Short mmCIF file of C-alpha atoms and ligand atoms in Angstrom, two decimals:
data_model
loop_
_atom_site.label_atom_id
_atom_site.label_comp_id
_atom_site.label_asym_id
_atom_site.label_seq_id
_atom_site.Cartn_x
_atom_site.Cartn_y
_atom_site.Cartn_z
CA UNK J 1 -29.33 -21.50 20.80
CA UNK J 2 -30.89 -18.26 20.50
CA UNK J 3 -30.40 -18.31 17.05
CA UNK J 4 -28.30 -19.54 13.86
CA UNK J 5 -27.39 -17.64 10.82
CA UNK J 6 -26.40 -19.93 8.09
CA UNK J 7 -24.22 -18.97 5.47
CA UNK J 8 -23.92 -21.59 1.84
CA UNK J 9 -21.05 -20.34 0.25
CA UNK J 10 -21.76 -23.14 -2.33
CA UNK J 11 -24.90 -20.34 -3.21
CA UNK J 12 -22.77 -17.52 -3.13
CA UNK J 13 -20.50 -19.26 -5.66
CA UNK J 14 -23.17 -19.92 -7.69
CA UNK J 15 -24.61 -16.48 -8.21
CA UNK J 16 -20.59 -15.62 -8.42
CA UNK J 17 -20.83 -17.78 -11.81
CA UNK J 18 -24.55 -16.02 -12.25
CA UNK J 19 -23.45 -12.71 -12.62
CA UNK J 20 -19.86 -13.57 -14.35
CA UNK J 21 -22.25 -15.12 -17.35
CA UNK J 22 -24.63 -12.02 -17.10
CA UNK J 23 -21.20 -9.39 -17.73
CA UNK J 24 -20.36 -11.49 -20.93
CA UNK J 25 -16.48 -10.92 -20.72
CA UNK J 26 -16.65 -7.93 -18.55
CA UNK J 27 -14.92 -8.90 -15.03
CA UNK J 28 -16.54 -9.31 -12.28
CA UNK J 29 -15.15 -7.34 -8.81
CA UNK J 30 -16.94 -8.92 -6.13
CA UNK J 31 -17.98 -6.04 -3.27
CA UNK J 32 -17.35 -7.11 0.08
CA UNK J 33 -17.52 -4.08 2.62
CA UNK J 34 -19.68 -3.62 5.82
CA UNK J 35 -18.27 -7.40 6.37
CA UNK J 36 -19.38 -8.70 3.41
CA UNK J 37 -23.06 -6.97 3.72
CA UNK J 38 -23.23 -8.84 7.31
CA UNK J 39 -22.74 -12.26 5.51
CA UNK J 40 -19.08 -12.33 7.19
CA UNK J 41 -16.39 -11.08 4.55
CA UNK J 42 -13.49 -13.61 6.12
CA UNK J 43 -15.65 -16.56 4.63
CA UNK J 44 -17.04 -14.75 1.83
CA UNK J 45 -14.11 -12.95 0.37
CA UNK J 46 -12.18 -16.34 -0.43
CA UNK J 47 -15.19 -17.93 -2.09
CA UNK J 48 -16.31 -15.43 -4.19
CA UNK J 49 -12.28 -14.94 -5.46
CA UNK J 50 -12.66 -19.09 -6.14
CA UNK J 51 -15.94 -18.89 -7.65
CA UNK J 52 -14.66 -16.75 -10.06
CA UNK J 53 -14.01 -12.78 -8.93
CA UNK J 54 -11.45 -10.79 -10.39
CA UNK J 55 -11.29 -8.69 -7.34
CA UNK J 56 -12.41 -7.47 -3.75
CA UNK J 57 -13.78 -3.82 -3.11
CA UNK J 58 -14.17 -2.52 0.23
CA UNK J 59 -15.28 0.38 1.52
CA UNK J 60 -11.97 1.22 4.06
CA UNK J 61 -8.35 0.46 4.59
CA UNK J 62 -8.77 -1.38 8.12
CA UNK J 63 -11.65 -3.47 6.28
CA UNK J 64 -8.84 -3.80 3.04
CA UNK J 65 -5.96 -5.08 5.69
CA UNK J 66 -8.43 -6.91 7.50
CA UNK J 67 -8.81 -9.39 4.48
CA UNK J 68 -4.89 -9.09 3.46
CA UNK J 69 -3.69 -11.25 5.85
CA UNK J 70 -5.33 -14.14 4.52
CA UNK J 71 -5.59 -13.52 0.52
CA UNK J 72 -1.68 -12.60 -0.12
CA UNK J 73 -2.49 -12.69 -4.11
CA UNK J 74 -5.91 -10.81 -4.13
CA UNK J 75 -6.48 -7.38 -5.87
CA UNK J 76 -8.15 -5.31 -3.20
CA UNK J 77 -9.86 -1.91 -3.84
CA UNK J 78 -10.75 0.69 -1.30
CA UNK J 79 -14.25 2.65 -2.50
CA UNK J 80 -14.47 4.80 0.01
CA UNK J 81 -11.87 7.76 1.27
CA UNK J 82 -8.27 6.53 2.68
CA UNK J 83 -6.63 9.11 4.77
CA UNK J 84 -2.64 10.90 5.05
CA UNK J 85 -1.96 8.37 7.63
CA UNK J 86 -3.49 4.91 5.73
CA UNK J 87 -1.21 5.42 2.98
CA UNK J 88 2.15 3.92 4.30
CA UNK J 89 -0.16 0.52 5.68
CA UNK J 90 -2.17 0.54 2.17
CA UNK J 91 1.34 0.61 0.16
CA UNK J 92 2.89 -2.32 1.76
CA UNK J 93 -0.65 -4.16 1.86
CA UNK J 94 -0.05 -4.03 -1.85
CA UNK J 95 -4.14 -2.06 -2.09
CA UNK J 96 -5.68 -0.04 -4.66
CA UNK J 97 -7.16 3.31 -3.43
CA UNK J 98 -9.91 5.06 -5.51
CA UNK J 99 -8.93 9.24 -5.42
CA UNK J 100 -12.26 10.95 -5.46
CA UNK J 101 -10.69 14.24 -4.56
CA UNK J 102 -8.53 15.14 -7.24
CA UNK J 103 -5.40 14.21 -4.93
CA UNK J 104 -4.23 11.04 -6.15
CA UNK J 105 -1.79 9.41 -4.00
CA UNK J 106 1.76 8.25 -5.17
CA UNK J 107 3.15 4.55 -5.04
CA UNK J 108 0.23 2.77 -5.02
CA UNK J 109 -2.64 1.88 -8.09
CA UNK J 110 -4.85 4.28 -8.00
CA UNK J 111 -8.65 4.36 -9.42
CA UNK J 112 -9.91 7.75 -10.21
CA UNK J 113 -13.70 9.00 -9.27
CA UNK J 114 -15.62 10.78 -11.65
CA UNK J 115 -18.73 12.56 -10.36
CA UNK J 116 -21.47 11.99 -13.41
CA UNK J 117 -24.83 12.38 -11.21
CA UNK J 118 -24.26 10.47 -7.98
CA UNK J 119 -23.32 14.14 -6.49
CA UNK J 120 -21.36 12.26 -3.57
CA UNK J 121 -17.35 11.32 -4.38
CA UNK J 122 -15.86 11.90 -7.28
CA UNK J 123 -14.66 15.02 -9.05
CA UNK J 124 -16.74 16.53 -11.82
CA UNK J 125 -13.84 17.46 -13.97
CA UNK J 126 -11.60 14.34 -14.57
CA UNK J 127 -8.36 14.41 -13.17
CA UNK J 128 -6.26 11.31 -13.95
CA UNK J 129 -2.74 12.64 -14.33
CA UNK J 130 -0.03 10.00 -12.88
CA UNK J 131 1.77 6.52 -14.19
CA UNK J 132 0.10 5.01 -11.04
CA UNK J 133 -3.46 4.94 -12.49
CA UNK J 134 -4.93 2.20 -13.21
CA UNK J 135 -8.32 2.46 -13.69
CA UNK J 136 -11.11 5.38 -13.78
CA UNK J 137 -14.27 4.94 -12.19
CA UNK J 138 -18.24 6.63 -11.82
CA UNK J 139 -20.92 5.02 -9.96
CA UNK J 140 -24.37 5.21 -10.98
CA UNK J 141 -27.74 6.52 -8.53
CA UNK J 142 -30.54 4.98 -10.28
CA UNK J 143 -29.48 1.61 -12.06
CA UNK J 144 -31.92 0.20 -9.80
CA UNK J 145 -34.63 2.41 -10.45
CA UNK J 146 -34.68 4.52 -13.31
CA UNK J 147 -32.36 3.19 -16.64
CA UNK J 148 -32.92 6.33 -18.40
CA UNK J 149 -30.35 8.54 -15.89
CA UNK J 150 -28.07 5.70 -15.49
CA UNK J 151 -27.65 5.77 -19.58
CA UNK J 152 -27.18 9.40 -18.82
CA UNK J 153 -24.70 9.35 -16.37
CA UNK J 154 -22.84 6.62 -18.15
CA UNK J 155 -22.76 8.49 -21.52
CA UNK J 156 -21.24 11.23 -19.61
CA UNK J 157 -18.61 8.94 -17.99
CA UNK J 158 -17.77 7.59 -21.66
CA UNK J 159 -17.49 10.79 -23.03
CA UNK J 160 -15.27 12.06 -19.98
CA UNK J 161 -12.55 9.08 -20.18
CA UNK J 162 -12.89 8.70 -24.06
CA UNK J 163 -8.84 9.42 -23.93
CA UNK J 164 -8.58 6.92 -21.26
CA UNK J 165 -9.60 3.73 -22.89
CA UNK J 166 -6.43 1.92 -21.82
CA UNK J 167 -7.55 2.43 -18.70
CA UNK J 168 -9.83 0.14 -16.57
CA UNK J 169 -13.07 1.48 -16.97
CA UNK J 170 -15.95 0.64 -14.12
CA UNK J 171 -19.31 1.80 -13.67
CA UNK J 172 -21.54 -0.93 -12.74
CA UNK J 173 -22.84 -2.38 -9.71
CA UNK J 174 -25.00 -5.32 -9.26
CA UNK J 175 -28.40 -3.58 -10.78
CA UNK J 176 -26.36 -1.86 -13.99
CA UNK J 177 -24.58 -5.78 -13.93
CA UNK J 178 -27.78 -7.58 -14.38
CA UNK J 179 -29.82 -5.24 -15.92
CA UNK J 180 -27.81 -2.19 -18.54
CA UNK J 181 -25.77 -4.07 -20.36
CA UNK J 182 -24.06 -1.44 -22.15
CA UNK J 183 -22.93 -0.79 -18.06
CA UNK J 184 -20.40 -3.39 -17.84
CA UNK J 185 -17.28 -1.78 -19.68
CA UNK J 186 -14.21 -3.73 -18.37
CA UNK J 187 -15.30 -4.48 -14.96
CA UNK J 188 -18.30 -4.13 -12.82
CA UNK J 189 -18.45 -3.81 -9.03
CA UNK J 190 -21.17 -6.18 -7.64
CA UNK J 191 -21.91 -6.21 -3.78
CA UNK J 192 -26.27 -7.09 -3.13
CA UNK J 193 -26.37 -9.68 -5.82
CA UNK J 194 -23.51 -11.67 -4.97
CA UNK J 195 -25.42 -12.49 -1.86
CA UNK J 196 -28.68 -13.74 -3.59
CA UNK J 197 -30.07 -10.39 -2.65
CA UNK J 198 -32.41 -8.34 -5.53
CA UNK J 199 -31.03 -5.18 -6.08
CA UNK J 200 -34.72 -4.37 -7.11
CA UNK J 201 -36.19 -5.43 -3.90
CA UNK J 202 -37.87 -8.46 -6.04
CA UNK J 203 -37.48 -11.65 -5.88
CA UNK J 204 -33.63 -12.57 -6.42
CA UNK J 205 -34.78 -15.67 -8.42
CA UNK J 206 -35.64 -13.43 -11.35
CA UNK J 207 -32.28 -12.80 -11.87
CA UNK J 208 -31.28 -16.32 -10.95
CA UNK J 209 -29.74 -15.46 -7.52
CA UNK J 210 -30.46 -17.78 -4.56
CA UNK J 211 -29.75 -16.14 -0.83
CA UNK J 212 -26.88 -17.14 0.95
CA UNK J 213 -27.98 -16.11 3.91
CA UNK J 214 -31.05 -18.16 6.47
CA UNK J 215 -31.58 -17.32 9.79
CA UNK J 216 -33.74 -19.60 12.05
CA UNK J 217 -34.49 -19.52 15.65
CA UNK J 218 -37.02 -21.31 17.94
CA UNK J 219 -40.60 -20.73 20.30
CA UNK J 220 -38.78 -20.65 23.36
CA UNK J 221 -42.19 -19.98 25.31
CA UNK J 222 -45.78 -20.57 24.10
CA UNK J 223 -48.59 -18.45 26.74
CA UNK J 224 -52.19 -17.89 26.47
CA UNK J 225 -53.24 -14.38 26.47
CA UNK J 226 -56.55 -13.41 27.88
CA UNK J 227 -58.99 -11.50 26.26
CA UNK J 228 -57.77 -8.22 26.82
CA UNK J 229 -53.99 -9.16 27.84
CA UNK J 230 -50.92 -7.74 25.97
CA UNK J 231 -47.57 -8.59 24.90
CA UNK J 232 -44.39 -6.15 24.81
CA UNK J 233 -43.66 -2.82 25.56
CA UNK J 234 -46.06 -0.19 25.46
CA UNK J 235 -48.83 -2.74 25.12
CA UNK J 236 -49.07 -2.05 21.21
CA UNK J 237 -50.78 -5.60 21.00
CA UNK J 238 -53.91 -6.17 22.69
CA UNK J 239 -55.54 -9.88 22.48
CA UNK J 240 -58.68 -8.99 21.58
CA UNK J 241 -59.78 -12.90 21.98
CA UNK J 242 -57.83 -15.90 23.82
CA UNK J 243 -54.42 -15.93 21.63
CA UNK J 244 -51.91 -18.17 21.90
CA UNK J 245 -48.61 -16.73 21.13
CA UNK J 246 -44.95 -17.85 20.82
CA UNK J 247 -41.89 -15.79 21.96
CA UNK J 248 -38.82 -16.25 19.40
CA UNK J 249 -35.74 -15.18 22.24
CA UNK J 250 -34.59 -12.64 18.73
CA UNK J 251 -34.94 -8.83 18.45
CA UNK J 252 -33.49 -5.15 17.47
CA UNK J 253 -30.17 -6.23 18.84
CA UNK J 254 -29.66 -9.06 17.04
CA UNK J 255 -30.66 -6.89 13.90
CA UNK J 256 -34.24 -7.81 13.83
CA UNK J 257 -35.67 -4.40 13.78
CA UNK J 258 -38.12 -2.51 15.68
CA UNK J 259 -40.17 -1.90 12.45
CA UNK J 260 -40.76 -5.69 11.84
CA UNK J 261 -43.76 -5.46 13.71
CA UNK J 262 -46.55 -6.99 11.69
CA UNK J 263 -43.59 -9.04 9.30
CA UNK J 264 -44.36 -12.64 8.74
CA UNK J 265 -42.54 -15.62 9.93
CA UNK J 266 -42.56 -19.03 9.89
CA UNK J 267 -43.26 -21.53 12.39
CA UNK J 268 -42.48 -24.65 11.55
CA UNK J 269 -43.08 -23.68 7.78
CA UNK J 270 -46.39 -21.94 8.81
CA UNK J 271 -46.17 -17.80 8.26
CA UNK J 272 -47.04 -16.06 11.49
CA UNK J 273 -47.41 -12.32 12.09
CA UNK J 274 -45.23 -10.34 14.49
CA UNK J 275 -47.13 -8.46 17.13
CA UNK J 276 -46.37 -6.07 19.29
CA UNK J 277 -43.36 -4.01 19.88
CA UNK J 278 -39.74 -5.43 19.31
CA UNK J 279 -37.81 -5.64 22.37
CA UNK J 280 -34.01 -5.81 22.38
CA UNK J 281 -34.01 -9.34 22.73
CA UNK J 282 -37.29 -11.22 21.86
CA UNK J 283 -40.17 -10.66 19.37
CA UNK J 284 -44.09 -12.09 19.77
CA UNK J 285 -45.79 -14.26 17.04
CA UNK J 286 -49.17 -14.50 16.68
CA UNK J 287 -49.85 -18.69 16.96
CA UNK J 288 -52.71 -20.22 15.60
CA UNK J 289 -52.88 -22.33 18.74
CA UNK J 290 -50.78 -23.90 21.35
CA UNK J 291 -47.70 -25.16 19.99
CA UNK J 292 -44.75 -27.24 21.90
CA UNK J 293 -41.68 -25.03 22.70
CA UNK J 294 -38.87 -25.90 20.43
CA UNK J 295 -40.84 -25.42 17.80
CA UNK J 296 -38.66 -24.26 15.11
CA UNK J 297 -39.22 -20.67 13.63
CA UNK J 298 -37.30 -19.24 10.24
CA UNK J 299 -36.78 -15.92 9.83
CA UNK J 300 -35.30 -15.87 6.34
CA UNK J 301 -35.10 -18.76 4.51
CA UNK J 302 -37.12 -21.47 3.34
CA UNK J 303 -38.54 -19.31 0.96
CA UNK J 304 -39.19 -16.68 3.23
CA UNK J 305 -37.13 -13.76 1.42
CA UNK J 306 -35.14 -11.01 3.48
CA UNK J 307 -37.07 -8.55 0.68
CA UNK J 308 -40.87 -9.16 2.12
CA UNK J 309 -39.10 -7.88 5.38
CA UNK J 310 -37.38 -5.19 4.29
CA UNK J 311 -41.13 -3.86 2.39
CA UNK J 312 -42.38 -3.90 5.82
CA UNK J 313 -39.93 -2.21 7.45
CA UNK J 314 -39.90 -0.02 4.61
CA UNK J 315 -36.01 0.01 4.04
CA UNK J 316 -34.17 -1.62 1.10
CA UNK J 317 -32.50 -5.68 2.31
CA UNK J 318 -28.80 -4.11 2.26
CA UNK J 319 -29.54 -2.20 5.27
CA UNK J 320 -31.31 -5.18 7.10
CA UNK J 321 -28.33 -7.72 5.80
CA UNK J 322 -25.62 -5.48 7.16
CA UNK J 323 -27.56 -4.99 11.10
CA UNK J 324 -27.81 -9.11 11.58
CA UNK J 325 -25.16 -9.10 14.26
CA UNK J 326 -24.27 -13.34 14.38
CA UNK J 327 -21.75 -12.41 16.61
CA UNK J 328 -20.77 -15.31 19.13
CA UNK J 329 -22.79 -13.86 21.54
CA UNK J 330 -26.07 -13.43 19.76
CA UNK J 331 -26.48 -16.17 17.37
CA UNK J 332 -24.80 -19.49 16.13
CA UNK J 333 -22.96 -19.17 12.73
CA UNK J 334 -23.38 -22.18 10.69
CA UNK J 335 -21.01 -21.23 7.46
CA UNK J 336 -21.40 -24.45 4.60
CA UNK J 337 -19.62 -25.09 1.43
C1 PLP E 1 -21.20 -0.73 -2.48
C2 PLP E 1 -20.81 -0.02 -3.79
C3 PLP E 1 -21.25 -0.97 -4.91
C4 PLP E 1 -21.41 -2.11 -4.59
O1 PLP E 1 -23.07 -2.15 -4.98
P1 PLP E 1 -24.89 -3.21 -5.04
O2 PLP E 1 -25.53 -2.35 -5.48
O3 PLP E 1 -24.65 -3.84 -3.70
O4 PLP E 1 -23.71 -4.25 -6.19
C5 PLP E 1 -20.37 -0.45 -6.05
N1 PLP E 1 -19.51 0.48 -6.38
C6 PLP E 1 -19.32 1.48 -5.32
C7 PLP E 1 -18.63 2.50 -5.33
C8 PLP E 1 -20.35 0.91 -3.94
O5 PLP E 1 -19.50 1.93 -3.03
#
């Protein structure tokens, strides 16, 4: 085994229930785009629906079609743009689309997107004619970082959609669902929080969330570097004294990025630092002494949060999670319920 990725569907279900409680009557729509943020949409989508989500959201028509096979009755919204030649398939699969450029596709349910400050998809004037328009939406740029601007976006949205209050109005992402009660409206589109990752980059437990993904491997080789010896490409780590290092068979080809040098993994539960350059298929840890090969290494889990790695890499958990490759040639994937 190179590494093992575990997906805990019971934790996922508890996160769904936590969000449903926080939403206090608004519907929870579960965002499972990008293969459920790297957690596996095929496993996560039915689990979130069972736990109380009212709909699924994905980014593309092909992502939606892949889910439709197993989920005949679920509402599936495509948040991103769809092209003319995808419309026939979208209709046949009973998808709901988002109109983000003023054109409203016909013969299927449409949510019209208003740009209230994200400066991305959506029109700045609301064009919401058509009997097939079922919802109006906007997307918040700063729900995790600047609630003042998020409230201003919300004010613009409510003002523009006032005459359309008979439609489903939705604006909140995870951060807004958790911390901005007035953004909950009729439904909230939550992604990151479902997976027990904090939209604020802090400890998910602060918001009652539990990580769904854990990732472990083992020391495949343990060796002694003598003073002056180095490990890895570029000799970026040179031992300044006799140093035991352990090699873990995981690297950037698995989604353990090159900028994670310096982060901490747990070797038999004890924190050890990643030293030297991360390779495609291997990473080195500085050990406290000689350990046996086969000693378990926790990459994520047992209290070691993806948020900690994100801080070291200067990125967000969203990006790290989406990058984890749990395809069969890379990792063993275990799903528990
Ligand atoms: C991805 C996405 C979301 C989910 O955001 P989280 O921060 O993961 O909760 C919500 N709405 C839209 C339009 C999105 O693209």
